Short mmCIF file of C-alpha atoms (C1' of nucleotides) in Angstrom, two decimals:
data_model
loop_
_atom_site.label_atom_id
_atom_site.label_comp_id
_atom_site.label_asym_id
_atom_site.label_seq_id
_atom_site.Cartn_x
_atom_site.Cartn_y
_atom_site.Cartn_z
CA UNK A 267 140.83 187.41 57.93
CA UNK A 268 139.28 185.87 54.91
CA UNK A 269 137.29 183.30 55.72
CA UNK A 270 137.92 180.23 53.11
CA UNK A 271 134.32 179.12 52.27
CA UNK A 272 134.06 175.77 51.75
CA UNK A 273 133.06 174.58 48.33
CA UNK A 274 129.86 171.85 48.55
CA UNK A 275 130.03 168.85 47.43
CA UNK A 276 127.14 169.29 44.80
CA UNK A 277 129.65 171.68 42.81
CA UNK A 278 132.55 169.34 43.09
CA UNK A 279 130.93 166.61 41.90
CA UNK A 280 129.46 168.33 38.80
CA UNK A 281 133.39 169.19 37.74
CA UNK A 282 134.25 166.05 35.78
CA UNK A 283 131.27 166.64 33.80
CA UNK A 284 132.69 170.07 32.74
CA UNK A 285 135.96 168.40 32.23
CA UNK A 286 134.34 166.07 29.79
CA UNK A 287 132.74 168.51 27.54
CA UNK A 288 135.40 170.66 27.53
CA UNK A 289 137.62 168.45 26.21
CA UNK A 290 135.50 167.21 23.75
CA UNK A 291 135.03 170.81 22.74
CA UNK A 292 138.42 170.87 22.88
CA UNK A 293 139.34 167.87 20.05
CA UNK A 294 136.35 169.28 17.88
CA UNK A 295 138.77 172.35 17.68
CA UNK A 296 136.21 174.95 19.77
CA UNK A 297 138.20 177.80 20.80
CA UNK A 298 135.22 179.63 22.81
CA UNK A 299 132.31 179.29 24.75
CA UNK A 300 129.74 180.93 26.68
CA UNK A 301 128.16 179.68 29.71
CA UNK A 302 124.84 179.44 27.55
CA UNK A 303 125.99 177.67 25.01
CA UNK A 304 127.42 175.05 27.28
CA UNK A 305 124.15 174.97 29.29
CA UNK A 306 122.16 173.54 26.30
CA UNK A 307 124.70 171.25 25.34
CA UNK A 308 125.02 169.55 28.99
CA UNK A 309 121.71 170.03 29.68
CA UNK A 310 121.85 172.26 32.76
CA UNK A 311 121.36 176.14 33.31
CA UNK A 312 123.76 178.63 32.85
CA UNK A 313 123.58 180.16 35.72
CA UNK A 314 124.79 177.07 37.29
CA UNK A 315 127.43 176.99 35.57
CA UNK A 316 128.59 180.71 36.18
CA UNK A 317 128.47 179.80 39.83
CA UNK A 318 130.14 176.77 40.21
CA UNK A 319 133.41 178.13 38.05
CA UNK A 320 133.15 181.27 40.29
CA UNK A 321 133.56 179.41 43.20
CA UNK A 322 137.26 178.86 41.84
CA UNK A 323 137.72 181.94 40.68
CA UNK A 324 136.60 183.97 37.15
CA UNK A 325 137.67 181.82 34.17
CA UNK A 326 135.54 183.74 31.47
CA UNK A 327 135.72 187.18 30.41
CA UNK A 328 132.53 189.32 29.29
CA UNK A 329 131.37 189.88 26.12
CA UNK A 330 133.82 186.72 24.90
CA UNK A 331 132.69 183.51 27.06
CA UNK A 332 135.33 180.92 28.49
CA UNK A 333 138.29 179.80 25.90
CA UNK A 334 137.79 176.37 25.96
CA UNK A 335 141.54 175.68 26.64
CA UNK A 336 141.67 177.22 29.09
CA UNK A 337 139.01 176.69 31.06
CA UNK A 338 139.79 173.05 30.49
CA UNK A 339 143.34 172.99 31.82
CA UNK A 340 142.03 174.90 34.82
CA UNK A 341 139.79 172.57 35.90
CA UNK A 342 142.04 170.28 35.13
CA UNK A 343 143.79 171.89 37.96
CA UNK A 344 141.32 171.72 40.62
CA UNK A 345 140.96 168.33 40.43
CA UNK A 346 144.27 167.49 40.19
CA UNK A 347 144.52 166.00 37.54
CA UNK A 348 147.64 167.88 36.30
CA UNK A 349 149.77 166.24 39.06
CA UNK A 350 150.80 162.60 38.98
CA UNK A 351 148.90 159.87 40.88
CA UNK A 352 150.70 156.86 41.73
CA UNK A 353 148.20 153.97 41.93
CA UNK A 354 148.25 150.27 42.54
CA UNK A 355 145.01 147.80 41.57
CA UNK A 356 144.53 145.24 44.50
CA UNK A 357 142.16 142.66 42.93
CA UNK A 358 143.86 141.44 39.24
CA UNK A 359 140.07 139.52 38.41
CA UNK A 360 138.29 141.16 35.74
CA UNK A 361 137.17 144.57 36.90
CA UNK A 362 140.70 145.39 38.03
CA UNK A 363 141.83 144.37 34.72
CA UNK A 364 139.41 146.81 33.01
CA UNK A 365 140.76 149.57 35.01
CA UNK A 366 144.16 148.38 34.35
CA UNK A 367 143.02 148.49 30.46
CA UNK A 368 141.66 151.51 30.53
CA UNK A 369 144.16 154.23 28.66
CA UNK A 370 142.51 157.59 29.30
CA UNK A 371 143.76 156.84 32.81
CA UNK A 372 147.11 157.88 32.29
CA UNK A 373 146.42 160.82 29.91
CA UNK A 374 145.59 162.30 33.09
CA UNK A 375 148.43 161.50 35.43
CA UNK A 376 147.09 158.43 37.18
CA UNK A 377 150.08 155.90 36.82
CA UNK A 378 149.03 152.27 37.45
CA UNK A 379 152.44 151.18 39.45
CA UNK A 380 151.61 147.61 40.30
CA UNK A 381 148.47 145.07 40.29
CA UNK A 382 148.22 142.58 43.48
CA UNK A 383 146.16 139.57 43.88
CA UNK A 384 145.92 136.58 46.11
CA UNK A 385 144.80 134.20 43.50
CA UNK A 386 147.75 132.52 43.06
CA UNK A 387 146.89 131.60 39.48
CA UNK A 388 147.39 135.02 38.66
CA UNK A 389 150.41 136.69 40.54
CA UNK A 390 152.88 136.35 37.29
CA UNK A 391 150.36 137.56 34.85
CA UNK A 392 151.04 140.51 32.71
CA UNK A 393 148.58 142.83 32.17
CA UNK A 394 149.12 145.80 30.07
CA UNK A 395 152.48 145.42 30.73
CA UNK A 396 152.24 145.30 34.75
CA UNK A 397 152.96 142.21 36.24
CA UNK A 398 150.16 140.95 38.76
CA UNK A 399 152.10 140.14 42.04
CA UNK A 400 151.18 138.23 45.34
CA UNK A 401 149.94 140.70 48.42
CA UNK A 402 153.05 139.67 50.21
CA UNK A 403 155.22 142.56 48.72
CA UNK A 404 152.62 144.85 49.51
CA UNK A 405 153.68 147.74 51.96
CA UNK A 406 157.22 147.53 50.52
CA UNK A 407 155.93 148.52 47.05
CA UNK A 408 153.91 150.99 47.88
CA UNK A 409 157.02 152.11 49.58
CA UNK A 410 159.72 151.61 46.48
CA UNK A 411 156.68 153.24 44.29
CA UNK A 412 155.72 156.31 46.08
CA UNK A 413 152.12 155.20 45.77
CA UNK A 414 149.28 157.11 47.54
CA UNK A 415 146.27 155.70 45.14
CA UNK A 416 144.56 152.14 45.49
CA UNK A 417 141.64 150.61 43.84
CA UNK A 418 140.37 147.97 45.72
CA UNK A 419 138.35 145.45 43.40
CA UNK A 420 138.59 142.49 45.68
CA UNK A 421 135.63 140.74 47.70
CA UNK A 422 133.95 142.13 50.50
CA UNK A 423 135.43 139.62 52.35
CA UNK A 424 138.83 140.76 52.16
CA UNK A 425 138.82 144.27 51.68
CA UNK A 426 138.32 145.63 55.31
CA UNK A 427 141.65 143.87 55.96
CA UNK A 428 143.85 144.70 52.98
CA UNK A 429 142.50 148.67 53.39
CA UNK A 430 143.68 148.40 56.88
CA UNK A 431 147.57 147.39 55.45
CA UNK A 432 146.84 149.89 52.56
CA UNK A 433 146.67 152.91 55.42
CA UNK A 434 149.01 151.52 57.53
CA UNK A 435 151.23 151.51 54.37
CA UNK A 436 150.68 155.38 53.64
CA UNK A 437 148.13 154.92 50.81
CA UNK A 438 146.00 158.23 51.11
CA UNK A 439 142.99 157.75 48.84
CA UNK A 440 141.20 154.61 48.25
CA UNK A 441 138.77 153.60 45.24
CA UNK A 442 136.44 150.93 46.91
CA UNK A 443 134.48 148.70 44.18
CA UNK A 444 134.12 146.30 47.35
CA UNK A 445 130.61 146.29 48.70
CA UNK A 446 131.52 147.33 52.35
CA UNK A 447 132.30 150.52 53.42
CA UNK A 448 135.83 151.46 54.65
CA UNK A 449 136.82 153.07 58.07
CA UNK A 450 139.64 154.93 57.30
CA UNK A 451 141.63 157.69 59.24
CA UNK A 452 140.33 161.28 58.40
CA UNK A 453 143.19 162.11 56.35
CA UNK A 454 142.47 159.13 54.03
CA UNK A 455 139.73 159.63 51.20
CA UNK A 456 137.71 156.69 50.08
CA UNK A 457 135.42 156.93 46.52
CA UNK A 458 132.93 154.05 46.59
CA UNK A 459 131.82 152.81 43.55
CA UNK A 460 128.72 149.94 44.65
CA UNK A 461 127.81 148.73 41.38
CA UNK A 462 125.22 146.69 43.07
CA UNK A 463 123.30 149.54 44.58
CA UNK A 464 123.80 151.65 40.68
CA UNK A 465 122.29 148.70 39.87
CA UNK A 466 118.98 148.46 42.27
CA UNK A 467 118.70 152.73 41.65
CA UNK A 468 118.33 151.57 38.50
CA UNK A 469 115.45 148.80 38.93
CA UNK A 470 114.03 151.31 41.28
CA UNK A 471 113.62 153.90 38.94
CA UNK A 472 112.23 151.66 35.93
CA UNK A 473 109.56 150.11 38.54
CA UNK A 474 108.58 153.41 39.53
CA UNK A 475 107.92 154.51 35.97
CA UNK A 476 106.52 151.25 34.86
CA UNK A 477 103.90 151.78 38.12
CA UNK A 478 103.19 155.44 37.22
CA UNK A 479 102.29 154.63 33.89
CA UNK A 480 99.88 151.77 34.96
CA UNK A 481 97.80 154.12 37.31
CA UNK A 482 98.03 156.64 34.30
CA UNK A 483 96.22 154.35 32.34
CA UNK A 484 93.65 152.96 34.96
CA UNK A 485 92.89 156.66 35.46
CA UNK A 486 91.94 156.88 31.60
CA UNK A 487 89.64 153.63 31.98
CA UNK B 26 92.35 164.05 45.89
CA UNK B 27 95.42 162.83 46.97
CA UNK B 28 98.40 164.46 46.09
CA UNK B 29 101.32 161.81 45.67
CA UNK B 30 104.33 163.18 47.07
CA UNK B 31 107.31 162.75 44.89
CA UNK B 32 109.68 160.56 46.85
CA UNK B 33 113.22 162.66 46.25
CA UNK B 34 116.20 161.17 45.16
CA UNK B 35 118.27 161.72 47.79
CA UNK B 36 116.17 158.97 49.66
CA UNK B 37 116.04 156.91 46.73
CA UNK B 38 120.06 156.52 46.78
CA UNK B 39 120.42 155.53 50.20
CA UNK B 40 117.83 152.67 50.01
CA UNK B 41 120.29 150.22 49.07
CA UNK B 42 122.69 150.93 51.59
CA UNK B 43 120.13 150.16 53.88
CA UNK B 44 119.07 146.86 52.13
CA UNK B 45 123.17 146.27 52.14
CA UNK B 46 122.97 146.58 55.88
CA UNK B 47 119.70 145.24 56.61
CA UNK B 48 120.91 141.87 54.61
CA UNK B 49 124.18 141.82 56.34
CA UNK B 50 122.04 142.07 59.69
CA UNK B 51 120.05 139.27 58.83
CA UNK B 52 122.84 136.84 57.47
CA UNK B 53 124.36 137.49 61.35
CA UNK B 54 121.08 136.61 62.74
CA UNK B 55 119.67 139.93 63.93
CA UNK B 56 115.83 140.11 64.41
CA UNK B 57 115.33 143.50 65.42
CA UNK B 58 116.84 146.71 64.92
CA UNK B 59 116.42 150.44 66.16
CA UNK B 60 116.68 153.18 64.34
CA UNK B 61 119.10 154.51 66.53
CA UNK B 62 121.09 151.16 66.65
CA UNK B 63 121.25 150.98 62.75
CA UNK B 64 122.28 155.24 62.48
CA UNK B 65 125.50 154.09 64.90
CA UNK B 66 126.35 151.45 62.40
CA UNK B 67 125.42 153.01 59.07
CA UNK B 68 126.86 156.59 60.65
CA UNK B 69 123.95 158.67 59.70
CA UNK B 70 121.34 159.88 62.02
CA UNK B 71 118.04 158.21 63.30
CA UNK B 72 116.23 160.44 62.22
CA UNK B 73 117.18 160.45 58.71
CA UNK B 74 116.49 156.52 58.75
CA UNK B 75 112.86 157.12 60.11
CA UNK B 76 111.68 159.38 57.53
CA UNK B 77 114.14 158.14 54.58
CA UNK B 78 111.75 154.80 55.55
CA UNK B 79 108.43 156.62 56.26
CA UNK B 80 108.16 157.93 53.08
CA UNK B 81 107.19 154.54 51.86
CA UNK B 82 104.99 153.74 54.70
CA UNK B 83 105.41 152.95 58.78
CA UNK B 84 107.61 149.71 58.31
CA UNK B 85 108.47 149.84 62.59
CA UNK B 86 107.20 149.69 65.75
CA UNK B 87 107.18 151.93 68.69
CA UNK B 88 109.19 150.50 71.48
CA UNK B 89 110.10 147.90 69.49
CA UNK B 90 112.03 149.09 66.74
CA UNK B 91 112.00 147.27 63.16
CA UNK B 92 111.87 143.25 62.15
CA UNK B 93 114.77 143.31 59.84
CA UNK B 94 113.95 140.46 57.67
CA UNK B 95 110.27 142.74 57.27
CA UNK B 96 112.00 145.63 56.60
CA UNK B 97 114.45 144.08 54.48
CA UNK B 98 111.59 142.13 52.26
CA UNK B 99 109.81 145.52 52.15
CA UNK B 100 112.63 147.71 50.81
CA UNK B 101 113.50 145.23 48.48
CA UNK B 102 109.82 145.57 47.20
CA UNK B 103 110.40 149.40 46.57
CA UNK B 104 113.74 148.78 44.53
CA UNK B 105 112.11 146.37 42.64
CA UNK B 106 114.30 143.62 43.54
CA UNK B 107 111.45 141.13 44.00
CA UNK B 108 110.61 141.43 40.38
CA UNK B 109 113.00 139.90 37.65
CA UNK B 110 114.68 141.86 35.28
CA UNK B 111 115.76 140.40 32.49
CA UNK B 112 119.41 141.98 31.33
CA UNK B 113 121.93 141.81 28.17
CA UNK B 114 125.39 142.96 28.56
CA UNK B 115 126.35 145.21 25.05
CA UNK B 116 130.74 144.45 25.64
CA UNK B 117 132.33 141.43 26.28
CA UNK B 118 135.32 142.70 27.39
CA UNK B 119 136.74 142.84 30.86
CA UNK B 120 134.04 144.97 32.73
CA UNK B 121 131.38 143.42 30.80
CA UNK B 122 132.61 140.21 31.98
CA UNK B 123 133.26 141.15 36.07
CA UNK B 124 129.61 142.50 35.51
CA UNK B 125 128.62 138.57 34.10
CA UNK B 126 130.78 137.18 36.70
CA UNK B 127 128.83 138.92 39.64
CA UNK B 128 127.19 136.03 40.59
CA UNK B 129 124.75 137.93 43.57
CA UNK B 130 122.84 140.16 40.65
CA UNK B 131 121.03 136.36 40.08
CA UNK B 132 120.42 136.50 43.44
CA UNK B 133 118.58 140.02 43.39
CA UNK B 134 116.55 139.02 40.33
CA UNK B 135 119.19 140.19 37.97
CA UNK B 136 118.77 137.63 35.14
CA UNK B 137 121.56 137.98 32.43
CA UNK B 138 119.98 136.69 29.25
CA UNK B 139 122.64 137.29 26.96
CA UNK B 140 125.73 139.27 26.35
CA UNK B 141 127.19 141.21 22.93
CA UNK B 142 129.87 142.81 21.13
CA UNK B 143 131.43 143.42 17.79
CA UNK B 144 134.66 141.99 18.45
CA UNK B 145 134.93 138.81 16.11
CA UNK B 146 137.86 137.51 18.45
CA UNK B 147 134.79 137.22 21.48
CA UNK B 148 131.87 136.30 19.03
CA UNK B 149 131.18 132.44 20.35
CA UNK B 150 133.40 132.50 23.15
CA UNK B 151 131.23 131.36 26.40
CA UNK B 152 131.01 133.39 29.80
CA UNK B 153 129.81 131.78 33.14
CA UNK B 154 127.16 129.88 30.40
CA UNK B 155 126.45 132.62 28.57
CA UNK B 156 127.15 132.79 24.74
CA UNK B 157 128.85 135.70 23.49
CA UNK B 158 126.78 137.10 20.39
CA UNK B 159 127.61 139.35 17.44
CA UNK B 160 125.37 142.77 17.34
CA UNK B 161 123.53 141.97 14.75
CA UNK B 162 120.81 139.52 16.50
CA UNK B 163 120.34 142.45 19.09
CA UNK B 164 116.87 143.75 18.03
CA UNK B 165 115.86 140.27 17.60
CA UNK B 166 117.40 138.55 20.96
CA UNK B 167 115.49 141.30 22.86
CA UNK B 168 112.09 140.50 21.74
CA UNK B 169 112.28 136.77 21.91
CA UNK B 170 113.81 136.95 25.80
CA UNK B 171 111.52 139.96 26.70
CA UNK B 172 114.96 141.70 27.78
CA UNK B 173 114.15 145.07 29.25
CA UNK B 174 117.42 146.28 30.53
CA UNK B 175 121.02 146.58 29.36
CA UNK B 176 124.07 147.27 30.59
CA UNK B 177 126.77 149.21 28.11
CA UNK B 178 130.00 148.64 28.75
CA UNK B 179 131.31 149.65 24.87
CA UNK B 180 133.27 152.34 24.14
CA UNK B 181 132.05 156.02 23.36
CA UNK B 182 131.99 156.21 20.20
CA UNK B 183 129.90 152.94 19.62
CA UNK B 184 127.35 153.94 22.75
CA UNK B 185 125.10 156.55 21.44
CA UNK B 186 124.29 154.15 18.19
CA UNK B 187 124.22 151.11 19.89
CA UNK B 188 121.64 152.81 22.55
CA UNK B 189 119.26 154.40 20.18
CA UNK B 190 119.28 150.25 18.50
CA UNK B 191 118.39 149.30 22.36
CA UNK B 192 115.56 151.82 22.90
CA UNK B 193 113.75 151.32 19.40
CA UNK B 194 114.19 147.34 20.32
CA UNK B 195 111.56 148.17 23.60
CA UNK B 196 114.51 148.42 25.91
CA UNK B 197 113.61 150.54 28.81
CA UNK B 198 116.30 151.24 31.26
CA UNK B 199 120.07 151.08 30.34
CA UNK B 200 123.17 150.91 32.55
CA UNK B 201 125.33 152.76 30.98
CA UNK B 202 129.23 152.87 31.96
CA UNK B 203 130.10 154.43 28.02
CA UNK B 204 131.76 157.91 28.86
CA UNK B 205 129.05 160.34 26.90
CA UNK B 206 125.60 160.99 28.12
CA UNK B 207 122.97 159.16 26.19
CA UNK B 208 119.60 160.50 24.83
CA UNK B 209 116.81 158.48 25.04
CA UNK B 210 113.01 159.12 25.28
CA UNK B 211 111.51 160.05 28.53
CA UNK B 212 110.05 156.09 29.24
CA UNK B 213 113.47 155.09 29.22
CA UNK B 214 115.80 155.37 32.33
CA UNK B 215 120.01 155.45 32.07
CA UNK B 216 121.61 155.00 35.57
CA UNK B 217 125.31 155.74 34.89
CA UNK B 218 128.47 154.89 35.98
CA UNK B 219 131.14 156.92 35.05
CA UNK B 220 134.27 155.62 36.28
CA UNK B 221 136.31 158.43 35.11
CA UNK B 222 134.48 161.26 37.15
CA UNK B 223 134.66 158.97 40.24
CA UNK B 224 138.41 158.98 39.86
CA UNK B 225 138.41 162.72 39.31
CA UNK B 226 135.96 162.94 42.47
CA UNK B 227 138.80 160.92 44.56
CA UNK B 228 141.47 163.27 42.93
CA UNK B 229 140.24 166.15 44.15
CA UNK B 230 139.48 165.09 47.36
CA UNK B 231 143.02 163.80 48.12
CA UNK B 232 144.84 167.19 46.40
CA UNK B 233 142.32 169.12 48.36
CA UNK B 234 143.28 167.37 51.59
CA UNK B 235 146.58 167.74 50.86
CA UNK B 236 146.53 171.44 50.12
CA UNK B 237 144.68 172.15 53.50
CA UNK B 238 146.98 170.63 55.00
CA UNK B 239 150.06 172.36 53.84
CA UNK B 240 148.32 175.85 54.90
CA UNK B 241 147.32 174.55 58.46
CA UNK B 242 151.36 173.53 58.84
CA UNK B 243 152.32 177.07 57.15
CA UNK B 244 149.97 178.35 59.36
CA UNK B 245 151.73 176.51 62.58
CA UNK B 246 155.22 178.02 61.25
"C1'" DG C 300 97.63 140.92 85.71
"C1'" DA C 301 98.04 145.94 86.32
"C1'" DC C 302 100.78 149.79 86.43
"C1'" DA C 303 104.82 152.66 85.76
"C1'" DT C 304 108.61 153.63 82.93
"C1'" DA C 305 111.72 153.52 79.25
"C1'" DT C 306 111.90 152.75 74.47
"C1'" DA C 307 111.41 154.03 69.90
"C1'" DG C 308 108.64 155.05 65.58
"C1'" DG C 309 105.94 158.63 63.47
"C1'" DT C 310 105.27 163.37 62.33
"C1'" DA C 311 105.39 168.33 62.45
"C1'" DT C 312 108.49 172.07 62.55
"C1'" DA C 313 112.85 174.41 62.17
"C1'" DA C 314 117.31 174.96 60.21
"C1'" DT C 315 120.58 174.36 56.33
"C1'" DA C 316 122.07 173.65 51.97
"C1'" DT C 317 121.50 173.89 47.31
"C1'" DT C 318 119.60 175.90 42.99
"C1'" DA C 319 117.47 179.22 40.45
"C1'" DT C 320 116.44 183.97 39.41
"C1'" DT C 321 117.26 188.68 39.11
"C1'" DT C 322 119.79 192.94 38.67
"C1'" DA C 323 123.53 196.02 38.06
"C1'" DT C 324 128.07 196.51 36.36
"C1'" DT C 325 131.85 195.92 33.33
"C1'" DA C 326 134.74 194.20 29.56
"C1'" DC C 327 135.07 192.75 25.12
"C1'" DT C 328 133.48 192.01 20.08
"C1'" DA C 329 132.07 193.55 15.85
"C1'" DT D 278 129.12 202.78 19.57
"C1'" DA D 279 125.76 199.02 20.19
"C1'" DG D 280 125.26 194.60 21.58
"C1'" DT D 281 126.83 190.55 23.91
"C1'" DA D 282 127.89 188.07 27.81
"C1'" DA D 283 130.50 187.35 32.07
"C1'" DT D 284 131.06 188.84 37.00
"C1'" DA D 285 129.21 189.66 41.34
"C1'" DA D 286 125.95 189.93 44.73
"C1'" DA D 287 121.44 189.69 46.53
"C1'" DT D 288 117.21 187.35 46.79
"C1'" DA D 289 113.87 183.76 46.12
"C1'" DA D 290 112.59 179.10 45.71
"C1'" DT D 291 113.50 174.15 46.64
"C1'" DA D 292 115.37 170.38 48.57
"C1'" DT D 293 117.51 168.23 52.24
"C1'" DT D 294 118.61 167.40 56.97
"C1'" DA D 295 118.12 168.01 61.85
"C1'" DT D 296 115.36 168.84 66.03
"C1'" DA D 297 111.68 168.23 69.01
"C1'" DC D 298 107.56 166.43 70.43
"C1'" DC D 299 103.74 163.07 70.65
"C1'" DT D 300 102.14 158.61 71.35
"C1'" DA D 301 102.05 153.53 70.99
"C1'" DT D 302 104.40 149.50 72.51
"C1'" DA D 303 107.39 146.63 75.27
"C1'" DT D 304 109.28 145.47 79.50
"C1'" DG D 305 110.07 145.08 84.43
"C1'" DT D 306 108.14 145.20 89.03
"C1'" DC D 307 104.89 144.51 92.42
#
DNA sequence: GACATATAGGTATAATATTATTTATTACTA
DNA sequence: TAGTAATAAATAATATTATACCTATATGTC
């Protein structure tokens, strides 16, 4: 029996970096490239990124390096990004209308269905051509629409609740921008995205520095 | 001598979950807290919370637990929060504006001083009191408002430029949500958010969910 | 108020997970 | 054919997380 090892969560979340460059490679018209080469463009060691690809298999060949193509469309692959998402944005305020606005989206198969909101200001909008509606219609579009995606840029307030309806509905992966965090069943995925706490990692870090330097230089005097 | 131990960043990113909790615990009125009472709610271990927190000193007590509005005041004093950071926004358009619009930054010490883009159409237009400027005052604006951090919510192609303008203006940590890596010296910090990789993140997750199950129910059959 | 007991943080140690390094082998390029 | 460069696998080095123990403090009981 071959035991399926589990790929960690450090690897996975290094992918979409790969994706980028590689498609970047890609427009600049690179047909090749060897793991070496890639290392000092991204900034990380080769041998890293030998390992990660072989834990989905061997993309490159020897003596040639990976063909940017197709290394691209493969990982393209593994994170599914060659399949078709169905999504719906529940929050229509700003943030939900930059993700709504942002194109690249649905170059790779995530379909914004619908856009919900409960200001009632809003619901008639059109954004991008999708018209913001009222939560009312909520499970029964998610039913019409075959959606299984949701980004949820509403208050923390509301979000526990409308996640709840969300699962209940049959959405499978949530995108959380709200700053709570979700209990969901296990076969529903949540991606937080806390702004706020990017934010204080942030202040954190330039503190930290700032202090470092300022014992540097008592040191000196 | 001694030897200052390198705090790692695996702590670092989990202090503001725990200020997130800590502050919720206070706002409900909660004086004390266990370790073991806050892993149950925050679904990590106790022991991870005492020496995530010991690293920066012995914050509790033994048999009593920790003061939460203490603990709170103290890890808001690591992140920096208790300082005030003065920010620009570089792109007034939707996500630059939720980011604006977020009125609890002000409450962290978040101070947005001004916000900028190239977009004529924006140039003047006013945002929760704050004038939308053209690029070209940048340099200037920075100095006269002692401005040390900016967030970048511009497209690719404009970041890199726009970023080396911020770091030669004395900016020294930049929030960057552009989709490219930035370079910038080693005194200057980029936290960044890239939305696109989280999506990919949540993509895999829910195909690889997906696919597991549909070999556990071949499995079954 | 004194004592016993349970509580709970701090800290050292062990276990895991993640990265990096190294080596041998093999396929392809030029 | 020589050189390049990936694969694969083993090992070493780090980083991260969990476990276990020690001890101070709080609390309840007499």
């Amino acid at each position: 029996m071959v035991m399926e090892r589990e790929i960690s969560k450090a690897v996975i979340s290094r992918l979409p970096r790969y994706y980028r460059y590689l498609g970047e490679l890609l427009e600049n018209g690179v047909e090749r490239i060897s793991s070496n080469e890639l290392s000092i463009k991204m900034k990380v060691t080769a041998s890293q990124i030998r390992q990660d690809l072989n834990n989905f298999g061997g993309f490159g060949q020897q003596g040639y390096g990976y063909n940017v193509k197709y290394l691209y469309t493969e990982i393209g692959k593994i994170l599914g990004i060659d399949r078709q998402h169905n999504l719906i944005i529940i929050g229509a305020g700003n943030l939900g209308q930059a993700i709504a606005n942002y194109a690249n989206f649905e170059k790779r198969g995530f379909v914004i269905k619908g856009m919900f909101d409960i200001n009632p200001r809003l619901i008639g909008l059109v954004v991008r051509g999708i018209e913001i509606r009222g939560v009312e219609d909520l499970e029964q579009f998610i039913v019409d629409n075959d959606v299984q995606m949701a980004a949820l840029t509403i208050p923390k307030t509301k979000a526990p609740e409308i996640a709840d309806r969300l699962v209940k509905a049959g959405i499978k992966a949530i995108w959380n921008f709200a700053h709570v965090d979700l209990v969901v069943p296990d076969d529903v995925v949540v991606e937080n995205v806390h702004l706020s706490e990017s934010l204080m990692r942030l202040s954190y870090r330039i503190c930290s520095l700032q202090d470092q330097k300022k014992k540097e230089d008592k040191k000196k005097a």
